[in-house]
PDB file of C-alpha atoms in Angstrom:
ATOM      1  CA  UNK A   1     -34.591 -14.758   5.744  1.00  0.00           C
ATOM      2  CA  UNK A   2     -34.114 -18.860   5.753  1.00  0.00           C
ATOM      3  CA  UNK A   3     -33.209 -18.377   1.380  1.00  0.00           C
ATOM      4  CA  UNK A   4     -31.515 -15.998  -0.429  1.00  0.00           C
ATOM      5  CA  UNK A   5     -33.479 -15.817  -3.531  1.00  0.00           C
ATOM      6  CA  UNK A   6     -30.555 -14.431  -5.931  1.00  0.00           C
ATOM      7  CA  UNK A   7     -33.193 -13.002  -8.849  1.00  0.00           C
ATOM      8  CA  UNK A   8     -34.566 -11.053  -6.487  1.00  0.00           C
ATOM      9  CA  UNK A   9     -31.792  -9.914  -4.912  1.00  0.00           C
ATOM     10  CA  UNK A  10     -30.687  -8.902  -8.423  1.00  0.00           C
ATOM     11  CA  UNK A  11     -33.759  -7.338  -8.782  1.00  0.00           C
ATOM     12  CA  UNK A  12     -33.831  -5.123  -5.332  1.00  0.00           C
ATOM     13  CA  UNK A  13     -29.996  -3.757  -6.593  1.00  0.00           C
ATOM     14  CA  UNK A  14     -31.182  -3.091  -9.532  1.00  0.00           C
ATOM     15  CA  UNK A  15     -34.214  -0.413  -7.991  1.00  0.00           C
ATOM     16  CA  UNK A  16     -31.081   0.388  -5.619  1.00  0.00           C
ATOM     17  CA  UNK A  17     -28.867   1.330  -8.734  1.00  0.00           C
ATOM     18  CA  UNK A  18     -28.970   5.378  -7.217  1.00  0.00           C
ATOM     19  CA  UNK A  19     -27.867   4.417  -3.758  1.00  0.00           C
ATOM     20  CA  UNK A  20     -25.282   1.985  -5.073  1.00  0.00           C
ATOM     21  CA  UNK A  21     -24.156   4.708  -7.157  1.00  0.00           C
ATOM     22  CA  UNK A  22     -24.095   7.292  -4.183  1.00  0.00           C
ATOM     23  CA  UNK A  23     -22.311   5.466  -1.777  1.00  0.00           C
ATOM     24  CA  UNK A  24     -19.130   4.990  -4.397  1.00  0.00           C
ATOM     25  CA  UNK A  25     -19.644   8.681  -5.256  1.00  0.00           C
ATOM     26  CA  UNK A  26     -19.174   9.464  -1.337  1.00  0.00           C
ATOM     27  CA  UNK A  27     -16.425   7.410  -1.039  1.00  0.00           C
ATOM     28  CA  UNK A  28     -14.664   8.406  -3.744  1.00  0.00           C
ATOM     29  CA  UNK A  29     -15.092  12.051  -2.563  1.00  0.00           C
ATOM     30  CA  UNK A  30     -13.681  11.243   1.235  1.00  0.00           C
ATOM     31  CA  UNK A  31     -10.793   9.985  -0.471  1.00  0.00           C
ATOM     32  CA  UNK A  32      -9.589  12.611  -3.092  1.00  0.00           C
ATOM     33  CA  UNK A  33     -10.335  15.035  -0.531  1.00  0.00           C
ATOM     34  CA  UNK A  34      -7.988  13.100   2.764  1.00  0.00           C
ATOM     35  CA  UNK A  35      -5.376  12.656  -0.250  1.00  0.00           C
ATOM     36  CA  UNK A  36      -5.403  16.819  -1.064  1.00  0.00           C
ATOM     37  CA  UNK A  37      -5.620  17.867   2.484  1.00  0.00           C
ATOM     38  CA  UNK A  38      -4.809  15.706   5.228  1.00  0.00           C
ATOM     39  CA  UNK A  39      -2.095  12.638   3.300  1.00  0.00           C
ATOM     40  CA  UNK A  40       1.277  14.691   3.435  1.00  0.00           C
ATOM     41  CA  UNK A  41       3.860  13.770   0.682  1.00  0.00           C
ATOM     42  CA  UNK A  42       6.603  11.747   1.367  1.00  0.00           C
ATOM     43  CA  UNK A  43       9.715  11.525  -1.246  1.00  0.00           C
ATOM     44  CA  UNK A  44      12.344   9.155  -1.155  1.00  0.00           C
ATOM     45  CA  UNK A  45      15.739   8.969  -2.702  1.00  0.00           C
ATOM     46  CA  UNK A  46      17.568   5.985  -3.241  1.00  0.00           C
ATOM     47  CA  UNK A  47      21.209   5.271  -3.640  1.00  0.00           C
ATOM     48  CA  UNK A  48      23.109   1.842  -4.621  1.00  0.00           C
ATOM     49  CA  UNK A  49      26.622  -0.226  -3.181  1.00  0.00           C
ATOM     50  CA  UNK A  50      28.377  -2.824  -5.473  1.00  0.00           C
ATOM     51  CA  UNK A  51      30.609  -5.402  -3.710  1.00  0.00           C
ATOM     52  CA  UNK A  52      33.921  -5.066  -5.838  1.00  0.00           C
ATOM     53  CA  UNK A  53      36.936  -7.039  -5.443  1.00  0.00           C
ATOM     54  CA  UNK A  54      38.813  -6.938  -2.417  1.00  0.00           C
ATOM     55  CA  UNK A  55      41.506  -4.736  -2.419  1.00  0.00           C
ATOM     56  CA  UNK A  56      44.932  -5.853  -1.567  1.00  0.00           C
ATOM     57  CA  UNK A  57      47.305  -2.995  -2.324  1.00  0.00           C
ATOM     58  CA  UNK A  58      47.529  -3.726  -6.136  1.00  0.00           C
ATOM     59  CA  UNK A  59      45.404  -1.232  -8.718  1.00  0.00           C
ATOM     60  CA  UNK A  60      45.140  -4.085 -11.472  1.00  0.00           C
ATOM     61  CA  UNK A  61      44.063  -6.497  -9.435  1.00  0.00           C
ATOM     62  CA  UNK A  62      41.035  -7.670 -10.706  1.00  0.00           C
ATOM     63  CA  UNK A  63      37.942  -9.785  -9.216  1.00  0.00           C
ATOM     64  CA  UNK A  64      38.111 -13.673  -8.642  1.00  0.00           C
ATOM     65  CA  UNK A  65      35.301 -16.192  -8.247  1.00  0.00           C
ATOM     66  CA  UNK A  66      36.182 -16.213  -4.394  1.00  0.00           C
ATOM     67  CA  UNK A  67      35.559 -12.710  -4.400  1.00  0.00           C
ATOM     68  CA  UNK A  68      32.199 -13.301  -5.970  1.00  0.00           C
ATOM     69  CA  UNK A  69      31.418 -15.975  -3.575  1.00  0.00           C
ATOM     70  CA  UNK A  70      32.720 -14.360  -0.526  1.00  0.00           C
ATOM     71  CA  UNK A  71      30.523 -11.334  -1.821  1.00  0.00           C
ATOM     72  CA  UNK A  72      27.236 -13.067  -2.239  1.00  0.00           C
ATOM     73  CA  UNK A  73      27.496 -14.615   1.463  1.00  0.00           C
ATOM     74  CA  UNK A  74      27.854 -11.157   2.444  1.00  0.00           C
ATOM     75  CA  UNK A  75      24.839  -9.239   0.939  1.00  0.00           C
ATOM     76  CA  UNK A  76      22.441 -10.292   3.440  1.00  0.00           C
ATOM     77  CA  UNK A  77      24.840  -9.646   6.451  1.00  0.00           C
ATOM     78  CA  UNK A  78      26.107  -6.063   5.171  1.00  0.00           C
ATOM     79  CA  UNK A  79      21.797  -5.324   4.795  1.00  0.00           C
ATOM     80  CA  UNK A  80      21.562  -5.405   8.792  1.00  0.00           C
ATOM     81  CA  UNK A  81      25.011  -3.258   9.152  1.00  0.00           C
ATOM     82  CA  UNK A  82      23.056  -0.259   6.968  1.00  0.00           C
ATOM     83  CA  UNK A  83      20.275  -0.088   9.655  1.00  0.00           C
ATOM     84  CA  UNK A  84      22.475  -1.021  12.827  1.00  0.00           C
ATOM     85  CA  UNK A  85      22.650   1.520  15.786  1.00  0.00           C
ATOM     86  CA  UNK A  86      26.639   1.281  15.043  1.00  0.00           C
ATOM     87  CA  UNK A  87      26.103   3.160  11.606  1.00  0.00           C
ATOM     88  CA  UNK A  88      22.768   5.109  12.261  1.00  0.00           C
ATOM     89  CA  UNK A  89      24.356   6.515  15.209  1.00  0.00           C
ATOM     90  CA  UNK A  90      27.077   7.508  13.204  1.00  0.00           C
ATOM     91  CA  UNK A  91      24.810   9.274  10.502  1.00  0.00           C
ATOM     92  CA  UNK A  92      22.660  11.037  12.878  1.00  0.00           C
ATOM     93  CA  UNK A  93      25.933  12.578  14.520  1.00  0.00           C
ATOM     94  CA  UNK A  94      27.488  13.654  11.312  1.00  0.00           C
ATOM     95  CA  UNK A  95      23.948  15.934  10.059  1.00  0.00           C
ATOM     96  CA  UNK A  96      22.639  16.439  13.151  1.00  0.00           C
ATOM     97  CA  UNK A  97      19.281  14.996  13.201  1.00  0.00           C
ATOM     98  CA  UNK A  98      16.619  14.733  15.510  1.00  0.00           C
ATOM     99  CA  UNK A  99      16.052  11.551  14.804  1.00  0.00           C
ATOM    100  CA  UNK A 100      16.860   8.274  17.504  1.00  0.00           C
ATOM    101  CA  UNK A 101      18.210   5.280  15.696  1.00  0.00           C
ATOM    102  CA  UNK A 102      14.478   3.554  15.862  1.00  0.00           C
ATOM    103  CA  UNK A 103      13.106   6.319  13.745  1.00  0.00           C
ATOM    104  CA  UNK A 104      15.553   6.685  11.634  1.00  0.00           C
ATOM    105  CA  UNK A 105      15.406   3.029  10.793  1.00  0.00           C
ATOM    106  CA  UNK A 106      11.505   3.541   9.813  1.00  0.00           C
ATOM    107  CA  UNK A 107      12.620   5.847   7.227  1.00  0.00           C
ATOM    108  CA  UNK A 108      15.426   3.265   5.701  1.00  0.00           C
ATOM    109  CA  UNK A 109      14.562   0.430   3.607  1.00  0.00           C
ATOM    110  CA  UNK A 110      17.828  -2.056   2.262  1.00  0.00           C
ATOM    111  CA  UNK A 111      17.552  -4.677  -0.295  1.00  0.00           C
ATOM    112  CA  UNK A 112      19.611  -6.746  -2.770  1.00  0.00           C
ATOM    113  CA  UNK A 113      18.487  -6.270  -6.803  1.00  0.00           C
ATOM    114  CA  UNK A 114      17.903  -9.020  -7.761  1.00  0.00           C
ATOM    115  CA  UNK A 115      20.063 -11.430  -6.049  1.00  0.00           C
ATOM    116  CA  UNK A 116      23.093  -9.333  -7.244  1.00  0.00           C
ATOM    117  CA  UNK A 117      26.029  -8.153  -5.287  1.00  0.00           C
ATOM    118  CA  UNK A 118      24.013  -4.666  -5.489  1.00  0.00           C
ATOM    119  CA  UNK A 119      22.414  -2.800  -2.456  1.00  0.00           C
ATOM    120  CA  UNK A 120      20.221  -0.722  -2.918  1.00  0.00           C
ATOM    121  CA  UNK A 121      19.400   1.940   0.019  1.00  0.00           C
ATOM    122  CA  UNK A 122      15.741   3.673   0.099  1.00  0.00           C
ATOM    123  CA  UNK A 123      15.013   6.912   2.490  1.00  0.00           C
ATOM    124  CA  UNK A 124      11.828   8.113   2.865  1.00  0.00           C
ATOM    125  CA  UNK A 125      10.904  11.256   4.070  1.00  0.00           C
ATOM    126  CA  UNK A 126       8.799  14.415   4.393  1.00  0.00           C
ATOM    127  CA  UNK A 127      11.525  16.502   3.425  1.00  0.00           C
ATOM    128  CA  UNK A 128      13.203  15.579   0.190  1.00  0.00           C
ATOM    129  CA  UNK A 129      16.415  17.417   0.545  1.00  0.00           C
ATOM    130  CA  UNK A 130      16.844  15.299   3.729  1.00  0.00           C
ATOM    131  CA  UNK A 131      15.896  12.280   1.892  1.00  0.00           C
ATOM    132  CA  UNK A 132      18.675  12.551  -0.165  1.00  0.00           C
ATOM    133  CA  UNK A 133      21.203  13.785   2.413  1.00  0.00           C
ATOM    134  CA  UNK A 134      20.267  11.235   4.942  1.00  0.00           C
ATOM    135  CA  UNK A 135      20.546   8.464   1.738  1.00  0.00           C
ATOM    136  CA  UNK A 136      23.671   8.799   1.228  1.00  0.00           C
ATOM    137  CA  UNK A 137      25.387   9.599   4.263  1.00  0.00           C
ATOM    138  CA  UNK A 138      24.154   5.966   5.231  1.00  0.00           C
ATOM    139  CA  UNK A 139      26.186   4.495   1.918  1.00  0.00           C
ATOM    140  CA  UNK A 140      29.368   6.622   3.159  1.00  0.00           C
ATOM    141  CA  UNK A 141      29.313   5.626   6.444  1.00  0.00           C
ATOM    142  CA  UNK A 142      28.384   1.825   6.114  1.00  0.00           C
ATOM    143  CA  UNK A 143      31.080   2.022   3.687  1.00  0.00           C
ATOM    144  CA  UNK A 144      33.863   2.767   6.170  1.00  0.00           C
ATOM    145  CA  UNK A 145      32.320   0.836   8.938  1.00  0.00           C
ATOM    146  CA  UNK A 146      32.098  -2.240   6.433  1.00  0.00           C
ATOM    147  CA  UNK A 147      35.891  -1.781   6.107  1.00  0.00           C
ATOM    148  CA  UNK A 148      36.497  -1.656  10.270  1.00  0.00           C
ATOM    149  CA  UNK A 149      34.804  -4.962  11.115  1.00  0.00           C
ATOM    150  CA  UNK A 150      35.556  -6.888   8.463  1.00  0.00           C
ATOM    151  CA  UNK A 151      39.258  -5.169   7.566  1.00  0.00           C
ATOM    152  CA  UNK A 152      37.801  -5.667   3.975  1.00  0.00           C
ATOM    153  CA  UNK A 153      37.802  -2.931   0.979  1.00  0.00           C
ATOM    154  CA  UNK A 154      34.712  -4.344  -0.913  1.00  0.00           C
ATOM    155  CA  UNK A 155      32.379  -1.780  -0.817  1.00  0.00           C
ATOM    156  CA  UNK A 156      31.657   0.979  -3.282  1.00  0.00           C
ATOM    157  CA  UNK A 157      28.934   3.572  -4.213  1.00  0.00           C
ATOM    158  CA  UNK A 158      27.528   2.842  -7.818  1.00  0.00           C
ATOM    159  CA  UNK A 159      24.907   5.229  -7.792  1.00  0.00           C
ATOM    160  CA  UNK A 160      24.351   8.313  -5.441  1.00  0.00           C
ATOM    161  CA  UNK A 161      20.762   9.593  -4.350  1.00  0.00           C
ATOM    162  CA  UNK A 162      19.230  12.284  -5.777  1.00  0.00           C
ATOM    163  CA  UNK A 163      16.842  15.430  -4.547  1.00  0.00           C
ATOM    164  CA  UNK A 164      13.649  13.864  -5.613  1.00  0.00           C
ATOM    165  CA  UNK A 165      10.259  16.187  -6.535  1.00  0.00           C
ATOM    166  CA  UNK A 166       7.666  13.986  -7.132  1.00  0.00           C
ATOM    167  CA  UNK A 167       6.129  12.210  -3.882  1.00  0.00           C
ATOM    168  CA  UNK A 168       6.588   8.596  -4.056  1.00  0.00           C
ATOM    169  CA  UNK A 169       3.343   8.059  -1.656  1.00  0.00           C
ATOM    170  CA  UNK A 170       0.895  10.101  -3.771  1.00  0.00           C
ATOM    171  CA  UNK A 171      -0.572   8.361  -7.074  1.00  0.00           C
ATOM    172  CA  UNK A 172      -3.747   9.985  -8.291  1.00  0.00           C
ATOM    173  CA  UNK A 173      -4.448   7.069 -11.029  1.00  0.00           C
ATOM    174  CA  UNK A 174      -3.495   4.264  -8.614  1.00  0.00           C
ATOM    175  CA  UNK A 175      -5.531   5.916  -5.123  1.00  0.00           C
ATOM    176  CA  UNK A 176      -8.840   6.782  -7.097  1.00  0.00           C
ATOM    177  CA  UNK A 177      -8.839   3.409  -8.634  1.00  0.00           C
ATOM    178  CA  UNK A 178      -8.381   2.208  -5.008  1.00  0.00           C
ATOM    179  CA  UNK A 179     -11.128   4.365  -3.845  1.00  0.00           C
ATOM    180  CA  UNK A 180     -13.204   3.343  -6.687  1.00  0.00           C
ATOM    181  CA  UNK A 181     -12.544  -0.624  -5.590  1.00  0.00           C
ATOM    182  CA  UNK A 182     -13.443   0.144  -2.093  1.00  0.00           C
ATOM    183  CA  UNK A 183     -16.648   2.395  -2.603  1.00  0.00           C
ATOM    184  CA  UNK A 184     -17.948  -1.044  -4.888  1.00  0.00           C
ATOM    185  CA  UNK A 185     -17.437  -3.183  -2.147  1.00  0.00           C
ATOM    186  CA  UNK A 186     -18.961  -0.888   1.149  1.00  0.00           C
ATOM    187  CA  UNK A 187     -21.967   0.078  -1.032  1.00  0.00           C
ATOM    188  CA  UNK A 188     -22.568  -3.765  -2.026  1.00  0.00           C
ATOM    189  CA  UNK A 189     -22.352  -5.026   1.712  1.00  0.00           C
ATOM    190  CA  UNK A 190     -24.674  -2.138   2.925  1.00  0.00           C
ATOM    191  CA  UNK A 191     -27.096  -2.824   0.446  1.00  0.00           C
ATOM    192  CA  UNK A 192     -26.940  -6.698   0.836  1.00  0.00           C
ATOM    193  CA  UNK A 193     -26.950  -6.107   5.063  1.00  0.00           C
ATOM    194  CA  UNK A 194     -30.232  -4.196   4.072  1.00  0.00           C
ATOM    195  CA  UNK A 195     -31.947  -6.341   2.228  1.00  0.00           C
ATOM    196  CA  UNK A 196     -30.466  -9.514   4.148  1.00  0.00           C
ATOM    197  CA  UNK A 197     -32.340  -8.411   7.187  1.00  0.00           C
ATOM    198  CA  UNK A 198     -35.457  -6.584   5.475  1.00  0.00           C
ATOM    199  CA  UNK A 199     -38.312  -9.536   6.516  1.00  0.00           C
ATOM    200  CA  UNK A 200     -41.533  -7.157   5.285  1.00  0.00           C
ATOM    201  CA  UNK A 201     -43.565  -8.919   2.576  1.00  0.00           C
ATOM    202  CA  UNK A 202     -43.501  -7.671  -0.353  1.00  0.00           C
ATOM    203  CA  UNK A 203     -45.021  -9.951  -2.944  1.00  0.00           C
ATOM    204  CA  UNK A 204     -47.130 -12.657  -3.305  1.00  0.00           C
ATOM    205  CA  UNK A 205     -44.040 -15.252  -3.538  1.00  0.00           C
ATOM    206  CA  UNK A 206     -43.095 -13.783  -0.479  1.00  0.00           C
ATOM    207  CA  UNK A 207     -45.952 -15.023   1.647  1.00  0.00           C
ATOM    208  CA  UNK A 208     -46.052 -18.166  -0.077  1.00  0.00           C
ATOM    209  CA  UNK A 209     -42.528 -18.806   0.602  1.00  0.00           C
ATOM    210  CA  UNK A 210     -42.523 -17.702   4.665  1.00  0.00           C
ATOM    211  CA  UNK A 211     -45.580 -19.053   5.524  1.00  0.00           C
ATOM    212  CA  UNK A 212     -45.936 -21.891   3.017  1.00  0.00           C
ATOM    213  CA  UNK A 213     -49.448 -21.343   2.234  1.00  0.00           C
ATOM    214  CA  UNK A 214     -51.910 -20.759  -0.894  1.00  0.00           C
ATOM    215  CA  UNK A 215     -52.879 -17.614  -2.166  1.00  0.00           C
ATOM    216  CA  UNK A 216     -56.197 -17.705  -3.248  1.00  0.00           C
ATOM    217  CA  UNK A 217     -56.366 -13.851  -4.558  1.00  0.00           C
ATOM    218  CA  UNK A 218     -54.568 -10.321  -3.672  1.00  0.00           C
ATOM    219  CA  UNK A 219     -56.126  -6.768  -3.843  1.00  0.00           C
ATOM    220  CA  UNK A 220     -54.227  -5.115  -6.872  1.00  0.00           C
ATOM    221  CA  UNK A 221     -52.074  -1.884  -6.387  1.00  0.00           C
ATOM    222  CA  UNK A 222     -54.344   0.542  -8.432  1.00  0.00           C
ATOM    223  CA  UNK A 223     -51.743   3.525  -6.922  1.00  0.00           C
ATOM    224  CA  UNK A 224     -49.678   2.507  -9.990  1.00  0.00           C
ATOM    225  CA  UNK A 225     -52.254   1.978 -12.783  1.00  0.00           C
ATOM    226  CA  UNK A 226     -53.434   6.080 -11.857  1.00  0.00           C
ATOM    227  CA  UNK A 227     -50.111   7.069 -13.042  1.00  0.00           C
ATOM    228  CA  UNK A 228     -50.118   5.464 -16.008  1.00  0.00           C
ATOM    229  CA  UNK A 229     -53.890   6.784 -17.013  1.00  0.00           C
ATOM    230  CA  UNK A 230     -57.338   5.982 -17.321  1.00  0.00           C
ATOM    231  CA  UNK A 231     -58.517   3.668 -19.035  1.00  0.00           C
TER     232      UNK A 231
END
């Protein structure tokens, strides 16, 4: 096909509305159904550090602009301690895990909120209750091994994880509307691959338009005119 003639490829979707409408249907069904039996649910607990002041022996002391500065430098820094061998090691010893460092590290996602002096720790896993175990033993022990290499008291647990029960990698809304979006799209290019490469005639523009020649007259289709009555 040299042109793509888009009135009648309007026209061929629109006799292939049924198709169209079966391949989303199918696609939609392969997904609800791998999301309900084979997608296992993954929860995840999070828990939060503050950078305080730095603690020099007095209880009223209270927190400077250096501190805030010094602080700020040391967000990103103290976000590659959490997942270092040096404190995963350390967590894995103290609950006993299975785990090696690298797959424990999978599970563990660290950020800053919002450029704050805030950390927040994510764990994600299958089991919730070690979600939240594994969470914040990471805050504790980060904590004290913050304190051994820098010889610093700036680190303190704001907010402590939780047992979490709903999954955090199942949303029925959000995955069907996905499934939807993606059903659209496969049934569109299968239909366009099929009429791309369909080179059968199938009108009278169609010969004119290949072969660049006249029609001088065409035998009509009188299969359709039966089903509409005699005359």
């Amino acid at each position: 096909m040299e042109e793509l003639d888009i009135r009648d490829l309007l026209s061929y979707f629109g006799t292939k509305i049924v198709s169209f409408m079966a391949i989303v249907a199918l696609v939609v069904t392969c997904g609800c159904l791998y999301s309900v039996f084979v997608q296992k649910p993954e929860f995840t607990s999070k828990t939060s550090i503050i950078l305080t002041g730095f603690s020099n022996g007095n209880s009223e002391s209270s927190i400077t602009q250096s501190d805030l500065t010094v602080n700020s430098k040391l967000v990103s820094t103290y976000q590659e301690i959490v997942k270092s061998r040096r404190v995963l090691n350390q967590v894995i010893s103290n609950l006993r895990l299975s785990y090696d460092t690298k797959a424990l590290a999978k599970m563990i996602s660290v950020g800053s909120v919002n450029d704050t002096e805030i950390i927040e720790i994510s764990v994600t896993n299958q089991d919730a209750k070690e979600a939240y175990l594994i969470a914040n033993e990471v805050a504790e022990v980060f904590g004290e091994e913050a304190k051994d290499l820098y010889n610093l008291s700036n680190v303190s647990i704001l907010d402590y994880a939780e047992i979490e029960s709903i999954p955090s990698n199942l949303n029925v809304t959000k995955q069907v509307i996905l499934y939807l979006a993606a059903g659209f799209v496969l049934a569109f290019v299968i239909l366009f691959i099929i009429y791309y490469f369909d080179t059968t005639i199938k009108s009278v523009s169609d010969v004119e338009r290949k072969y660049e020649l006249t029609i001088l007259g065409s035998v009509p289709d009188y299969s359709k005119k039966k089903k509409g009555g005699k005359r």
